[in-house]
C-alpha positions as a printed Julia matrix, in Angstrom:
391×3 Matrix{Float64}:
  -2.03  -25.7    14.05
  -3.09  -22.26   13.56
  -6.56  -21.41   13.87
  -8.63  -18.44   13.12
 -12.58  -17.98   13.97
 -14.32  -17.35   10.73
 -15.87  -13.83   10.32
 -18.59  -15.17    7.99
 -19.38  -18.36    5.99
 -21.1   -17.97    2.42
 -22.39  -20.82    0.26
 -22.3   -20.94   -3.5
 -23.52  -24.08   -4.99
 -22.67  -26.24   -2.59
 -19.51  -24.73   -2.17
 -18.65  -23.43    1.3
 -16.19  -19.94    1.07
 -15.25  -18.64    4.77
 -14.35  -15.1     4.44
 -11.78  -13.89    7.11
 -11.77   -9.89    7.89
  -8.12   -8.71    7.84
  -9.0    -5.23    7.95
 -11.64   -2.72    6.87
 -10.89   -3.02    3.56
  -9.25   -6.46    3.11
 -11.12   -9.93    3.02
  -9.6   -13.45    2.58
 -11.5   -15.78    1.03
 -10.86  -19.56    0.87
 -12.68  -22.77    0.62
 -14.14  -24.41    3.82
 -14.1   -27.69    4.63
 -14.51  -28.07    8.79
 -17.98  -28.07   10.09
 -16.66  -26.52   13.21
 -16.72  -22.77   13.99
 -13.16  -22.59   13.29
 -11.07  -23.1    10.04
  -7.68  -25.05    9.82
  -5.03  -22.66    7.83
  -2.75  -25.74    7.05
  -5.34  -26.67    4.37
  -4.6   -23.88    2.24
  -2.18  -24.69   -0.83
  -1.33  -21.39   -1.76
  -1.37  -17.69   -0.7
  -1.88  -14.95   -3.25
  -2.36  -11.91   -1.32
   1.2   -10.34   -1.14
  -0.51   -6.97   -2.09
  -1.83   -7.32    1.55
   1.35   -8.08    2.96
   4.52  -10.03    2.42
   6.39  -12.19    4.44
   9.78  -11.24    6.08
  12.46  -12.65    3.65
  15.63  -14.79    5.39
  17.91  -12.21    4.5
  15.64   -9.35    6.03
  15.38  -11.61    8.98
  18.85  -12.26    9.33
  20.02   -9.01    9.4
  17.3    -7.56   11.94
  18.32  -10.58   14.33
  21.49   -8.93   16.29
  19.38   -5.84   16.72
  16.6    -7.43   18.65
  18.48   -9.14   21.53
  22.14   -8.66   21.12
  22.64   -4.77   19.8
  19.54   -3.78   21.78
  20.8    -0.2    23.28
  18.55    3.0    22.26
  19.62    5.05   19.52
  19.39    8.13   21.47
  21.91    7.35   24.18
  25.11    8.89   24.53
  27.27    5.49   25.01
  28.42    3.24   22.86
  25.62    0.93   22.23
  23.67    4.15   21.52
  26.31    5.12   18.85
  26.21    1.9    17.35
  22.57    2.03   16.87
  22.87    5.5    15.37
  25.43    4.4    12.9
  23.26    1.32   11.73
  20.2     3.52   11.42
  22.21    6.24    9.63
  23.7     3.55    7.13
  19.6     2.21    6.81
  18.59    5.55    6.14
  21.57    6.32    3.11
  20.23    2.82    1.61
  16.55    4.17    1.44
  17.63    7.58    0.04
  20.02    5.95   -2.51
  17.06    4.28   -3.96
  15.1     7.15   -4.63
  17.66    9.63   -5.37
  17.24   11.55   -2.43
  19.4    12.6     0.55
  19.54   10.65    3.71
  18.46   13.52    5.92
  15.1    13.57    3.88
  14.09   10.16    5.1
  11.58   10.17    8.14
  11.13    7.06    9.72
   7.53    6.28   10.78
   5.33    3.05   11.81
   4.01    2.51    8.32
   2.74    4.22    5.15
  -0.38    5.55    6.72
   1.52    7.33    9.29
   3.47    8.65    6.5
   0.46   10.02    4.47
  -1.19   11.68    7.55
   1.99   13.11    8.27
   2.31   14.57    4.84
  -0.9    15.44    4.34
  -1.64   16.98    7.87
   1.95   18.26    7.98
   1.42   20.41    4.98
  -2.25   21.47    5.93
  -1.77   22.64    9.43
   0.71   24.95    8.23
  -2.38   26.75    6.76
  -4.76   26.25    9.41
  -5.73   30.24    9.19
  -5.91   30.58    5.44
  -7.06   26.65    4.6
  -6.59   26.13    0.77
  -7.43   23.61   -1.69
  -6.18   19.77   -2.1
  -6.14   17.89   -5.17
  -6.28   13.86   -4.64
  -7.88   10.91   -6.62
 -11.46    8.92   -5.94
  -9.3     5.8    -5.55
  -6.47    6.51   -2.81
  -5.65    4.45   -0.16
  -8.39    4.96    2.76
  -5.69    6.4     4.88
  -5.59    9.16    2.41
  -9.04    9.67    1.65
  -9.93    9.55    5.3
  -7.16   12.52    6.04
  -8.86   14.43    3.46
 -12.27   14.02    4.77
 -10.86   15.07    8.01
  -9.25   18.15    6.7
 -12.81   18.87    4.99
 -14.24   18.93    8.45
 -12.02   21.8     9.42
 -12.25   24.19    6.36
  -9.95   22.42    3.77
 -11.26   22.2     0.51
 -10.63   18.68   -1.45
 -11.05   17.93   -5.16
 -11.13   13.54   -6.0
 -10.35   13.38   -9.6
 -12.23   10.4   -10.99
  -9.86    7.53  -13.31
 -10.65    6.07  -16.35
 -12.07    2.55  -16.78
  -8.5     1.19  -16.17
  -7.93    3.08  -13.21
  -5.47    5.93  -14.67
  -5.57    9.53  -13.48
  -5.12   11.68  -16.4
  -2.45   14.6   -15.66
  -5.07   16.64  -17.98
  -7.9    16.1   -15.12
  -4.96   16.99  -12.53
  -4.29   20.41  -14.04
  -7.83   21.27  -14.61
  -8.28   20.74  -11.32
  -5.97   23.63  -10.09
  -7.28   26.56   -8.38
  -5.87   29.87   -7.32
  -5.26   28.28   -3.69
  -4.38   24.62   -4.57
  -1.45   23.89   -2.19
  -0.97   20.25   -2.21
  -1.34   17.3    -5.02
  -1.33   13.95   -3.48
  -1.91   11.04   -5.84
  -0.82    7.23   -5.16
   1.74    5.56   -7.42
   0.44    2.5    -7.85
  -3.39    1.17   -7.08
  -3.35   -1.36   -4.27
  -6.43   -3.13   -5.58
  -5.93   -3.07   -9.36
  -2.61   -2.57   -9.71
  -2.42    0.62  -12.16
   0.4     2.53  -12.34
  -0.11    6.71  -11.93
   2.25    8.5   -14.57
   3.33   10.24  -11.33
   6.18   11.86  -13.36
   3.6    13.77  -14.84
   1.91   14.9   -11.63
   4.87   16.21  -10.42
   5.51   18.39  -13.72
   2.62   19.89  -13.27
   3.0    20.51   -9.56
   6.3    22.24   -9.94
   5.23   24.15  -12.81
   2.37   25.88  -10.85
   4.53   25.79   -7.21
   2.75   23.24   -5.62
   3.72   20.47   -3.52
   3.28   17.05   -4.65
   3.18   13.94   -2.55
   2.48   10.42   -3.62
   1.9     6.92   -1.83
   4.42    4.61   -3.24
   3.45    1.85   -0.75
   3.08   -0.79   -3.71
   5.19    0.84   -5.76
   8.38    1.39   -3.91
  11.26   -0.89   -4.81
   8.79   -2.71   -7.95
   8.85    0.84  -10.17
  11.91    3.27  -10.94
  11.63    6.32   -8.74
  14.02    9.52   -8.79
  12.42   12.37   -6.56
  14.48   14.94   -8.47
  13.18   13.57  -12.11
   9.92   13.16  -11.04
   9.41   16.39   -9.1
   8.43   14.57   -5.57
   8.37   16.68   -2.75
   7.09   13.67   -0.37
   6.67    9.89   -1.1
   5.3     7.56    1.48
   6.77    3.94    1.72
   5.89    0.78    3.93
   8.21   -2.0     4.71
   5.87   -5.08    5.0
   5.07   -4.73    0.86
   8.78   -5.27    0.37
   9.53   -8.49    2.23
  10.58   -6.3     5.46
   8.83   -6.36    8.77
   5.21   -4.61    9.65
   5.41   -1.66   11.57
   8.07    0.21    9.81
   7.76    2.57    6.83
   9.22    6.24    5.92
   8.48    9.33    4.62
  10.42   11.25    2.2
  10.4    14.76    2.61
  12.47   17.25    0.09
  14.96   19.39    2.15
  12.96   18.66    5.52
  14.78   20.57    7.87
  13.11   24.07    5.98
  10.0    22.28    4.93
   7.97   23.57    7.87
   5.97   20.33    7.88
   3.88   19.96   11.4
   4.86   16.88   13.49
   2.02   14.67   14.29
   3.6    12.98   16.96
   5.93   15.17   19.1
   8.69   13.47   21.13
  12.31   13.79   22.05
  13.5    15.11   18.59
  13.77   12.0    16.66
  13.82   12.14   12.91
  14.9    15.69   12.68
  12.05   17.01   15.07
   9.61   15.46   12.43
   8.46   12.17   14.23
   8.88   12.04   18.08
   9.41    8.42   19.8
  12.33    5.89   20.25
  13.91    4.73   17.11
  12.99    1.27   16.35
  16.67    0.17   15.41
  15.76   -3.72   14.14
  12.71   -2.43   12.27
  14.89   -0.01   10.17
  17.3    -2.07    9.74
  14.52   -4.79    8.14
  13.38   -1.86    6.01
  16.99   -1.53    4.67
  18.1    -5.01    4.4
  13.94   -5.53    2.49
  15.61   -2.63   -0.31
  18.72   -4.21   -0.5
  17.61   -7.78   -1.26
  14.48   -6.94   -3.03
  14.03   -9.56   -5.89
  14.44   -8.54   -9.17
  12.78  -11.69  -11.2
   9.39  -13.12  -11.11
   7.68  -13.26  -14.06
   7.76  -17.12  -14.29
   5.29  -17.08  -11.39
   2.99  -14.34  -13.34
   3.07  -16.83  -16.7
   1.94  -19.88  -14.18
  -0.95  -17.72  -12.89
  -1.95  -16.33  -16.18
  -1.93  -20.34  -17.37
  -4.31  -21.47  -14.6
  -6.61  -18.13  -15.03
  -6.96  -19.03  -18.72
  -9.22  -21.79  -17.74
 -11.94  -19.29  -16.47
 -13.99  -16.65  -17.94
 -13.49  -13.0   -16.48
 -12.27   -9.58  -17.17
  -9.21   -7.59  -15.68
 -10.06   -4.42  -14.25
  -6.66   -2.78  -15.12
  -4.85   -2.09  -18.36
  -1.1    -2.54  -19.72
   0.2     0.41  -17.55
  -0.02   -1.98  -14.36
   2.37   -4.08  -11.85
   2.06   -7.77  -13.52
   1.85   -9.07   -9.74
  -1.81   -7.66   -8.95
  -4.74   -8.76  -10.73
  -7.87   -7.49  -10.22
 -10.36  -10.19  -12.1
 -14.07  -10.13  -12.36
 -15.96  -13.34  -12.68
 -18.27  -13.52  -15.54
 -20.95  -15.06  -13.42
 -21.4   -16.91   -9.92
 -21.19  -20.31  -11.67
 -17.8   -19.32  -13.22
 -16.63  -17.98   -9.36
 -17.83  -21.16   -8.02
 -15.92  -23.57  -10.01
 -12.75  -21.36   -9.5
 -12.86  -21.6    -5.96
 -13.66  -24.87   -6.05
 -10.85  -26.13   -8.24
  -8.13  -23.33   -6.17
  -7.34  -23.76   -2.64
  -6.14  -20.05   -2.79
  -5.88  -17.32    0.04
  -6.68  -14.11   -1.94
  -8.56  -10.99   -1.05
 -12.24   -9.91   -1.78
 -10.95   -6.31   -0.34
 -12.15   -4.66   -3.73
 -15.13   -6.22   -3.71
 -18.23   -6.33   -0.47
 -17.18   -5.24    2.69
 -18.64   -8.02    5.11
 -19.85   -5.87    7.43
 -21.44   -2.67    5.15
 -21.52   -5.05    2.05
 -20.51   -1.88    0.11
 -18.61   -2.43   -2.84
 -15.22   -0.99   -3.03
 -14.73    2.69   -3.88
 -11.91    1.92   -6.56
 -14.32   -0.7    -8.4
 -17.3     1.96   -8.27
 -15.07    4.5    -9.58
 -13.79    2.64  -12.59
 -17.3     1.92  -13.44
 -18.39   -1.65  -12.12
 -21.87   -2.24  -10.89
 -21.96   -3.57   -7.32
 -23.11   -7.12   -8.75
 -19.98   -7.04  -10.78
 -18.09   -5.85   -7.82
 -19.38   -8.89   -5.86
 -17.68  -11.09   -8.46
 -14.28   -9.29   -8.14
 -11.22  -10.67   -6.22
  -7.58   -9.72   -6.18
  -4.87  -12.12   -6.62
  -1.59  -10.66   -6.04
   1.7   -12.56   -6.7
   5.39  -12.07   -5.01
   6.34   -8.3    -5.7
   9.6    -8.24   -7.84
  11.53   -5.19   -9.39
  10.21   -4.33  -12.76
């Protein structure tokens, strides 16, 4: 029996809810039935927090297994086992590149999307440490982008944070209006991880191309779910993550257009792996797992969405995104505490309150505040995310 310690416990109209802190932004909320200081995770009926992480699929696990304990050679070794691992990694690189219309040489493997985002933003900015310059991003990016931009501001860079509309859309008009003479980078996400809004990244790319500005997008929540062609969309850099698409944790990638001539400054120096962009022994099994997840990503899933809509129709709430959003991420705000409590008394679901109050700071999500919710509304807001599939 798997047990975890409760981070905090709250009571609503005689309903006990345990909130488990997953990271600085994500809480798991679930009914609490035990009197001890531990909670039995086996009592949970349904997991609906797939935007936080997906399980490794059976196909992916099968493809990874030989590279964990049978073909374990270091890909940098000159002997046969090293060559076997290198060939497998090159095949994986081709699969991922084909998915977005890129060249295999333009795929740089990282530990995940957070590292990829850091490499993109810092890697470009560090080329301009003397002259500095201006970056455009949005106010509703993932914290790894916002915190990286905040760091760059401390060393002299200027950053504009564009506000979204009430459905979470960043308008291309605002992006264009924010351009300054020294703007060198636009970085705006593909799909919002809290409310599921799909951004018009093709429009952003066209604007950036027109003004000779680099365009980066964090596609951790969009990759495999939405169609991507880096040439058609004028994308210069794109970040992806394995564990959002039924792949393993600890692996991601950054697409970099013409990486060998990009001038991108590495953030991890090592033995020259990944075209010198990211040092460290290549994790063959994880890379194979990422490529396998791309190959086996599901193309159907609307029946699950329909079933969820049927359940939610019994409650009073409003949804925090418009029609331009992925169907598997629901950010809902209950009408009042009574309605929220009734929901949790009738459904034993693992869902995220990462888009509401943080258990430590008690601050509302920056995304919810940016789209116009009050802190009281944010406290009644939850993200329900279903198994992702290709749209």
